[in-house]
Short mmCIF file of C-alpha atoms in Angstrom, two decimals:
data_model
loop_
_atom_site.label_atom_id
_atom_site.label_comp_id
_atom_site.label_asym_id
_atom_site.label_seq_id
_atom_site.Cartn_x
_atom_site.Cartn_y
_atom_site.Cartn_z
CA MET A 829 23.07 -37.75 -56.30
CA LYS A 830 20.82 -37.53 -53.23
CA ILE A 831 22.21 -37.06 -49.71
CA LEU A 832 20.07 -37.57 -46.61
CA ILE A 833 20.75 -35.95 -43.22
CA PRO A 834 18.68 -36.35 -40.01
CA VAL A 835 17.80 -32.86 -38.75
CA ASP A 836 16.08 -31.28 -35.74
CA ASN A 837 13.99 -28.75 -37.70
CA PRO A 838 12.87 -28.48 -41.33
CA VAL A 839 15.20 -25.53 -42.05
CA PHE A 840 18.55 -25.58 -43.85
CA GLU A 841 20.07 -23.21 -41.25
CA GLY A 842 19.25 -25.67 -38.43
CA ASN A 843 21.16 -28.48 -36.80
CA VAL A 844 22.01 -32.07 -37.66
CA SER A 845 20.09 -34.29 -35.24
CA VAL A 846 22.10 -36.21 -32.63
CA SER A 847 20.36 -39.45 -33.54
CA PHE A 848 19.29 -40.96 -36.83
CA ALA A 849 16.15 -43.05 -36.35
CA ARG A 850 14.61 -40.74 -33.72
CA ALA A 851 15.34 -37.51 -35.63
CA PRO A 852 12.11 -35.58 -36.28
CA TYR A 853 12.97 -34.70 -39.91
CA PHE A 854 15.18 -35.82 -42.76
CA LEU A 855 16.73 -33.43 -45.25
CA VAL A 856 17.15 -34.87 -48.74
CA TYR A 857 19.66 -32.76 -50.68
CA ASN A 858 19.97 -33.25 -54.41
CA THR A 859 23.52 -32.36 -55.48
CA ASP A 860 22.54 -32.00 -59.14
CA SER A 861 19.46 -29.77 -58.83
CA LYS A 862 20.49 -28.27 -55.44
CA ASP A 863 16.93 -29.03 -54.28
CA LYS A 864 16.38 -29.27 -50.54
CA LEU A 865 13.47 -31.47 -49.52
CA PHE A 866 12.47 -31.94 -45.87
CA ILE A 867 10.49 -35.06 -45.03
CA THR A 868 8.90 -35.92 -41.69
CA ASN A 869 10.49 -38.98 -40.10
CA THR A 870 7.40 -41.05 -39.32
CA ALA A 871 9.60 -43.61 -37.55
CA ALA A 872 10.59 -41.15 -34.81
CA ASP A 873 7.69 -41.85 -32.49
CA SER A 874 7.66 -45.64 -32.97
CA GLN A 875 7.50 -47.63 -29.77
CA GLY A 876 10.03 -50.10 -31.15
CA GLY A 877 11.83 -50.86 -34.37
CA ALA A 878 12.37 -47.18 -35.18
CA GLY A 879 15.73 -47.93 -36.78
CA ILE A 880 14.26 -50.44 -39.21
CA LYS A 881 11.39 -48.17 -40.21
CA ALA A 882 13.68 -45.13 -40.56
CA GLY A 883 16.05 -47.23 -42.66
CA GLN A 884 13.15 -48.21 -44.90
CA LEU A 885 12.21 -44.50 -45.28
CA VAL A 886 15.76 -43.66 -46.37
CA ILE A 887 15.75 -46.42 -48.98
CA ASP A 888 12.31 -45.43 -50.26
CA ALA A 889 13.49 -41.80 -50.62
CA GLY A 890 15.96 -43.13 -53.20
CA VAL A 891 19.05 -41.60 -51.61
CA ASN A 892 22.67 -42.59 -52.29
CA ILE A 893 24.42 -41.23 -49.20
CA LEU A 894 23.49 -40.87 -45.53
CA LEU A 895 25.29 -38.34 -43.30
CA THR A 896 24.70 -38.84 -39.57
CA PRO A 897 26.67 -38.50 -36.33
CA ARG A 898 25.55 -41.96 -35.18
CA ILE A 899 23.30 -44.87 -36.14
CA GLY A 900 21.84 -47.96 -34.49
CA GLU A 901 22.62 -51.50 -35.60
CA ASN A 902 19.20 -52.35 -37.07
CA ALA A 903 19.04 -49.16 -39.11
CA ALA A 904 22.60 -49.73 -40.31
CA GLN A 905 21.75 -53.28 -41.38
CA VAL A 906 18.80 -52.11 -43.51
CA ILE A 907 20.76 -49.24 -45.06
CA ASN A 908 23.86 -51.32 -45.73
CA ALA A 909 21.70 -53.99 -47.40
CA ALA A 910 20.53 -51.31 -49.83
CA GLY A 911 24.13 -50.37 -50.62
CA ILE A 912 23.74 -46.84 -49.26
CA LYS A 913 26.99 -45.47 -47.85
CA ILE A 914 26.94 -43.92 -44.35
CA TYR A 915 29.34 -41.12 -43.41
CA LYS A 916 29.91 -39.68 -39.94
CA THR A 917 29.20 -35.98 -39.48
CA LEU A 918 31.51 -33.99 -37.20
CA ASN A 919 29.66 -30.69 -37.06
CA GLU A 920 26.21 -29.61 -35.87
CA SER A 921 25.67 -27.35 -38.88
CA ILE A 922 23.80 -28.93 -41.79
CA GLU A 923 25.59 -26.76 -44.33
CA LYS A 924 29.07 -27.44 -42.91
CA SER A 925 28.34 -31.17 -42.81
CA LEU A 926 27.25 -31.19 -46.45
CA ASN A 927 30.28 -29.18 -47.54
CA ALA A 928 32.59 -31.45 -45.53
CA TYR A 929 31.19 -34.50 -47.32
CA LEU A 930 31.43 -32.87 -50.74
CA LYS A 931 35.08 -31.99 -50.04
CA ASN A 932 35.77 -35.65 -49.09
CA GLU A 933 36.51 -34.70 -45.48
CA LEU A 934 34.15 -37.22 -43.82
CA SER A 935 34.97 -40.86 -43.16
CA GLU A 936 32.59 -43.81 -43.29
CA LEU A 937 30.70 -44.49 -40.07
CA ASN A 938 31.73 -47.82 -38.57
CA ASP A 939 30.97 -47.45 -34.85
CA VAL A 940 27.38 -48.65 -34.92
CA HIS A 941 25.68 -48.49 -31.50
CA PRO A 942 23.37 -51.27 -30.24
CA GLY A 943 20.27 -49.06 -30.51
CA PHE A 944 18.21 -47.40 -27.80
CA HIS A 945 15.35 -49.92 -27.88
CA GLY A 946 13.00 -47.64 -25.98
CA HIS A 947 15.53 -46.90 -23.23
CA HIS A 948 16.88 -43.58 -24.44
CA MET B 298 -4.22 -71.19 -4.14
CA LYS B 299 -1.56 -69.30 -6.07
CA ILE B 300 0.81 -66.97 -4.23
CA ALA B 301 3.09 -64.66 -6.24
CA VAL B 302 6.30 -63.50 -4.54
CA LEU B 303 7.61 -60.28 -6.02
CA SER B 304 9.77 -57.24 -5.37
CA GLY B 305 10.69 -54.20 -7.38
CA LYS B 306 14.38 -54.58 -6.69
CA GLY B 307 16.51 -57.66 -7.31
CA GLY B 308 18.30 -59.24 -4.36
CA THR B 309 15.68 -58.48 -1.73
CA GLY B 310 14.98 -62.15 -1.05
CA LYS B 311 12.21 -63.26 -3.42
CA THR B 312 13.78 -66.65 -4.01
CA LEU B 313 14.56 -67.14 -0.30
CA VAL B 314 10.91 -66.47 0.56
CA ALA B 315 9.40 -68.39 -2.36
CA VAL B 316 11.60 -71.48 -1.93
CA ASN B 317 10.96 -71.68 1.80
CA LEU B 318 7.22 -71.11 1.47
CA ALA B 319 7.01 -73.96 -1.03
CA ALA B 320 9.19 -76.15 1.18
CA VAL B 321 7.01 -75.76 4.33
CA SER B 322 3.82 -76.55 2.44
CA LEU B 323 2.66 -80.18 2.71
CA SER B 324 2.43 -80.49 -1.03
CA SER B 325 3.22 -77.59 -3.32
CA VAL B 326 4.45 -76.38 -6.67
CA TYR B 327 7.32 -73.93 -6.92
CA VAL B 328 7.36 -71.97 -10.19
CA ASP B 329 10.49 -70.01 -11.09
CA CYS B 330 9.33 -67.26 -13.47
CA ASP B 331 12.62 -65.37 -13.19
CA VAL B 332 13.55 -66.96 -16.51
CA GLU B 333 16.51 -64.67 -17.20
CA GLU B 334 18.26 -65.86 -14.06
CA PRO B 335 16.37 -68.77 -12.51
CA ASN B 336 18.00 -69.99 -9.30
CA GLY B 337 15.30 -71.79 -7.27
CA HIS B 338 16.42 -75.13 -8.73
CA LEU B 339 19.85 -74.63 -7.13
CA PHE B 340 18.15 -75.01 -3.74
CA PHE B 341 15.62 -77.70 -4.60
CA LYS B 342 17.95 -79.83 -6.75
CA PRO B 343 14.89 -81.51 -8.33
CA GLN B 344 14.94 -85.19 -9.32
CA ASN B 345 13.40 -86.96 -12.34
CA VAL B 346 13.62 -83.81 -14.38
CA ILE B 347 11.69 -83.58 -17.65
CA GLU B 348 12.51 -80.76 -20.05
CA GLU B 349 10.43 -79.26 -22.80
CA THR B 350 11.65 -76.75 -25.37
CA VAL B 351 9.79 -73.44 -25.69
CA THR B 352 9.52 -72.06 -29.21
CA VAL B 353 8.15 -68.93 -30.86
CA LYS B 354 7.02 -68.44 -34.47
CA ILE B 355 9.35 -66.47 -36.73
CA PRO B 356 8.33 -65.53 -40.28
CA TYR B 357 10.32 -66.39 -43.38
CA VAL B 358 9.60 -65.52 -46.98
CA LEU B 359 9.21 -67.70 -50.06
CA PRO B 360 10.99 -65.35 -52.50
CA ASN B 361 9.37 -66.74 -55.65
CA LEU B 362 5.88 -65.91 -54.28
CA CYS B 363 6.76 -62.41 -53.00
CA ASP B 364 5.87 -59.64 -55.44
CA GLY B 365 6.98 -56.80 -53.18
CA SER B 366 3.53 -55.56 -52.19
CA ARG B 367 5.06 -54.68 -48.79
CA LYS B 368 1.74 -55.32 -47.07
CA CYS B 369 3.68 -57.15 -44.32
CA VAL B 370 6.15 -54.26 -43.84
CA GLU B 371 3.27 -51.80 -43.50
CA PHE B 372 1.33 -54.09 -41.19
CA CYS B 373 4.07 -54.87 -38.65
CA ARG B 374 3.62 -52.42 -35.79
CA PHE B 375 6.96 -53.51 -34.33
CA HIS B 376 8.77 -52.75 -37.62
CA ALA B 377 10.38 -56.16 -37.67
CA LEU B 378 10.37 -56.27 -41.48
CA ALA B 379 12.11 -54.21 -44.15
CA TYR B 380 11.98 -54.51 -47.92
CA VAL B 381 15.34 -53.74 -49.53
CA ASN B 382 16.50 -54.39 -53.09
CA ASN B 383 13.48 -56.59 -53.85
CA LYS B 384 14.18 -58.68 -50.78
CA LEU B 385 12.42 -58.97 -47.43
CA ILE B 386 14.61 -58.72 -44.31
CA VAL B 387 13.24 -60.19 -41.05
CA PHE B 388 14.56 -58.88 -37.72
CA GLU B 389 13.99 -61.85 -35.43
CA ASP B 390 14.75 -59.96 -32.20
CA ILE B 391 12.13 -57.32 -32.98
CA CYS B 392 9.42 -59.82 -34.07
CA HIS B 393 6.70 -60.47 -31.47
CA SER B 394 5.47 -63.64 -33.23
CA CYS B 395 1.98 -62.29 -33.86
CA GLY B 396 1.71 -63.98 -37.26
CA GLY B 397 0.10 -60.90 -38.82
CA CYS B 398 2.59 -60.65 -41.70
CA ALA B 399 1.68 -64.14 -42.90
CA LEU B 400 -2.04 -63.30 -42.69
CA VAL B 401 -1.89 -60.03 -44.65
CA CYS B 402 0.37 -61.30 -47.44
CA PRO B 403 -1.85 -61.42 -50.56
CA HIS B 404 0.29 -64.16 -52.14
CA HIS B 405 0.84 -66.35 -49.06
CA ALA B 406 4.57 -65.77 -49.49
CA ILE B 407 5.24 -65.70 -45.73
CA LYS B 408 5.48 -68.90 -43.74
CA GLU B 409 6.44 -69.36 -40.08
CA ARG B 410 9.03 -71.59 -38.49
CA ASP B 411 9.63 -72.52 -34.86
CA LYS B 412 12.55 -70.88 -33.11
CA ALA B 413 13.67 -72.30 -29.76
CA ILE B 414 14.11 -69.58 -27.11
CA GLY B 415 14.45 -71.65 -23.95
CA VAL B 416 13.40 -74.57 -21.82
CA ILE B 417 10.85 -75.43 -19.14
CA SER B 418 12.03 -78.08 -16.68
CA LYS B 419 9.84 -80.06 -14.27
CA GLY B 420 11.13 -82.14 -11.40
CA GLN B 421 10.42 -83.18 -7.83
CA SER B 422 12.15 -82.18 -4.59
CA ARG B 423 10.52 -84.13 -1.72
CA ASN B 424 7.10 -82.45 -1.19
CA VAL B 425 7.72 -79.80 -3.84
CA GLU B 426 7.11 -80.03 -7.57
CA VAL B 427 9.67 -77.71 -9.12
CA LEU B 428 8.93 -75.87 -12.38
CA SER B 429 11.70 -73.67 -13.78
CA GLY B 430 11.96 -71.59 -16.93
CA PHE B 431 15.30 -70.98 -18.64
CA LEU B 432 15.55 -68.30 -21.32
CA ASN B 433 18.44 -68.86 -23.75
CA PRO B 434 21.19 -66.23 -23.38
CA GLY B 435 20.77 -63.42 -25.91
CA GLU B 436 17.02 -63.83 -26.35
CA VAL B 437 15.03 -60.63 -25.98
CA SER B 438 11.84 -61.71 -24.23
CA GLY B 439 11.08 -64.46 -21.73
CA MET B 440 7.33 -63.90 -21.88
CA PRO B 441 6.51 -67.08 -23.87
CA ILE B 442 8.38 -69.14 -21.25
CA ILE B 443 6.54 -67.49 -18.35
CA LYS B 444 3.22 -68.11 -20.12
CA GLY B 445 4.21 -71.75 -20.69
CA LEU B 446 5.19 -72.19 -17.02
CA LEU B 447 1.88 -70.81 -15.74
CA GLU B 448 -0.08 -72.81 -18.31
CA ASN B 449 1.50 -75.88 -16.67
CA THR B 450 0.00 -74.93 -13.29
CA LYS B 451 -3.59 -74.48 -14.48
CA GLN B 452 -4.83 -77.98 -13.64
CA ILE B 453 -2.93 -78.33 -10.37
CA ASN B 454 -4.85 -78.19 -7.12
CA LYS B 455 -1.99 -77.54 -4.70
CA THR B 456 -0.40 -74.48 -3.13
CA ILE B 457 1.44 -72.82 -5.99
CA ILE B 458 4.28 -70.42 -5.19
CA VAL B 459 5.34 -68.18 -8.08
CA ASP B 460 8.86 -66.73 -7.85
CA CYS B 461 8.54 -63.59 -10.02
CA PRO B 462 11.23 -61.79 -11.97
CA PRO B 463 12.43 -58.53 -10.35
CA GLY B 464 10.92 -55.21 -11.36
CA SER B 465 7.39 -54.18 -12.22
CA ALA B 466 7.29 -54.57 -16.01
CA CYS B 467 5.49 -56.98 -18.39
CA ALA B 468 7.18 -60.16 -17.17
CA VAL B 469 6.06 -59.42 -13.58
CA MET B 470 2.53 -58.55 -14.68
CA GLU B 471 2.30 -61.87 -16.52
CA SER B 472 3.60 -63.68 -13.41
CA ILE B 473 1.05 -62.16 -10.99
CA LYS B 474 -1.91 -62.02 -13.38
CA ASP B 475 -3.57 -65.21 -12.08
CA ALA B 476 -2.31 -65.01 -8.49
CA ASP B 477 -4.77 -65.19 -5.59
CA TYR B 478 -2.38 -63.39 -3.28
CA CYS B 479 0.75 -61.26 -3.74
CA LEU B 480 3.62 -61.21 -1.27
CA LEU B 481 5.94 -58.20 -1.63
CA VAL B 482 9.47 -58.76 -0.36
CA ALA B 483 11.17 -55.58 0.86
CA GLU B 484 14.61 -54.74 2.21
CA PRO B 485 15.57 -51.84 4.50
CA THR B 486 17.21 -49.59 1.91
CA ILE B 487 15.99 -46.36 0.29
CA PHE B 488 16.50 -47.85 -3.16
CA GLY B 489 14.54 -50.95 -2.14
CA THR B 490 11.74 -48.81 -0.72
CA HIS B 491 11.45 -46.86 -3.95
CA ASN B 492 11.02 -50.12 -5.85
CA LEU B 493 8.61 -51.41 -3.20
CA ALA B 494 6.45 -48.38 -3.98
CA MET B 495 6.43 -49.40 -7.65
CA VAL B 496 5.25 -52.96 -7.02
CA HIS B 497 2.79 -51.62 -4.45
CA GLU B 498 1.27 -49.52 -7.24
CA LEU B 499 1.31 -52.55 -9.53
CA VAL B 500 -0.63 -54.87 -7.20
CA ASN B 501 -3.13 -52.07 -6.67
CA VAL B 502 -3.63 -51.74 -10.43
CA PHE B 503 -4.22 -55.51 -10.59
CA GLN B 504 -6.49 -55.30 -7.52
CA LYS B 505 -4.71 -58.19 -5.81
CA PRO B 506 -4.84 -58.85 -2.08
CA PHE B 507 -1.28 -58.42 -0.82
CA ALA B 508 1.03 -58.02 2.14
CA VAL B 509 4.68 -57.10 2.67
CA ILE B 510 7.37 -59.26 4.20
CA LEU B 511 10.33 -57.27 5.51
CA ASN B 512 13.63 -59.05 4.92
CA LYS B 513 17.12 -58.34 6.34
CA CYS B 514 15.69 -56.47 9.33
CA GLY B 515 18.34 -55.14 11.71
CA THR B 516 18.61 -52.41 14.24
CA GLY B 517 18.33 -48.88 12.92
CA GLU B 518 16.04 -47.27 10.40
CA ASN B 519 13.90 -49.31 8.04
CA PRO B 520 12.55 -47.06 5.29
CA ALA B 521 10.52 -49.96 3.85
CA LYS B 522 8.74 -50.38 7.18
CA THR B 523 8.10 -46.64 7.37
CA TYR B 524 6.60 -46.79 3.87
CA CYS B 525 4.27 -49.64 4.90
CA LEU B 526 3.12 -47.82 8.03
CA GLU B 527 2.52 -44.60 6.09
CA HIS B 528 0.46 -46.44 3.46
CA ASN B 529 -1.44 -48.75 5.81
CA ILE B 530 0.13 -51.84 4.26
CA LEU B 531 -0.02 -55.11 6.19
CA ILE B 532 3.43 -56.30 7.28
CA ILE B 533 2.77 -60.02 7.42
CA SER B 534 6.20 -61.12 8.65
CA GLU B 535 9.76 -59.94 9.32
CA ILE B 536 12.94 -61.87 8.66
CA PRO B 537 15.98 -60.73 10.65
CA TYR B 538 19.36 -59.89 9.16
CA ASP B 539 21.01 -63.16 10.09
CA ASN B 540 24.39 -64.56 9.06
CA GLY B 541 22.95 -68.03 9.62
CA ILE B 542 20.47 -67.54 6.76
CA ALA B 543 23.22 -66.28 4.46
CA ASP B 544 25.40 -69.26 5.37
CA ILE B 545 22.71 -71.84 4.58
CA SER B 546 21.54 -70.07 1.41
CA SER B 547 25.00 -69.52 0.00
CA ASN B 548 25.56 -73.25 0.26
CA GLY B 549 22.43 -73.93 -1.79
CA ARG B 550 20.55 -75.44 1.16
CA ILE B 551 16.96 -74.78 2.19
CA LEU B 552 16.51 -72.88 5.44
CA VAL B 553 13.27 -74.44 6.67
CA ARG B 554 14.53 -77.97 6.03
CA GLU B 555 17.23 -77.54 8.68
CA ASN B 556 16.24 -74.72 11.03
CA SER B 557 13.15 -75.14 13.19
CA LYS B 558 12.93 -71.44 14.11
CA TYR B 559 12.57 -70.42 10.46
CA GLN B 560 10.42 -73.45 9.69
CA LYS B 561 7.97 -72.05 12.24
CA LEU B 562 8.23 -68.53 10.76
CA PHE B 563 7.41 -69.72 7.23
CA GLU B 564 4.65 -72.10 8.40
CA THR B 565 2.98 -69.21 10.21
CA LEU B 566 3.43 -66.96 7.18
CA LEU B 567 1.89 -69.51 4.81
CA ALA B 568 -1.06 -70.25 7.14
CA ASN B 569 -1.62 -66.53 7.52
CA MET B 570 -1.78 -65.96 3.78
CA LEU B 571 -4.02 -68.97 3.16
CA GLU B 572 -6.40 -67.61 5.79
CA ARG B 573 -6.37 -64.09 4.37
CA SER B 574 -6.91 -65.16 0.78
CA LYS B 575 -10.18 -66.85 1.81
CA THR B 576 -11.78 -63.59 2.91
#
């Protein structure tokens, strides 16, 4: 199973990013092989439609689960359409967030925000 | 002659100035480009109104022709398209109706349909032809309506008064683009002065001849006036802070049609601008 987390820096010891679509990097963690792959979020510097493009990136990375503290409505629509489950992180630490998910301590993210649409 | 009336801040008196300028002209066209909240028609109460619907093109996919090449998804610089589970998703609010997705599709699987986003209404109020744009609630951009309104004025050889949306962003730029003269309405507040500075910069970028009209002038400090003096900006007229104006306006009546003092003020203002735009 692959889990994706938006992160500030491409290091496992770093932080979960406060936003999803505008996060500079995504961590893809493979629970079977324990592989940690960092990919650059090319949607981050989009003028508009970052959520849709970031959502497309997540789908194309072939992940099953997204862990994020928040997500915009367009990104959520794309990711939900692909059947990927979104869980809300409660901690800044990447490692703690992953462990919390694996121990079934996170709940599904339902409070989708209307997006920043260039006004953040 | 096309005069654009604008201000950085809302509520400074753009509509007051634009409506009354149009009303004192012998024969004029009033164009309400504030399509998110048009209110000039409330004063003019135009007769014989004709309405036309404004539409934009929105793509849709013919699923049996789509082979998932994703050329459209890659092409769209606004990221209005996503390809999920062998299916294309179109985000209508993000789409800018450029038609590029339909052009780049190798299998012609994308077609476009019309989507109504608002209305342009045309009517007559005595000497004034009244053109108003109404953007449907919830729509993201009124630009196609503003373009449609101004397209309607291209063949008209009268004094055209354009009531701009507030601010200094795209919709304002579109509204002043073809103007011969810009009239900046300012109020005596610090906030209003800050926004005056923004539209001042804008008309300079567009290299438009312009002047400022100071509205709601009372006793005491007027930071907008100070700004004009510091920047050598022509103050073409001043409207006093007057309960009488508020009373007439709040009842949806037109100042110059019932008050000779203000009729004179707006006649002088209009003549002044017509004269200046010639040089």
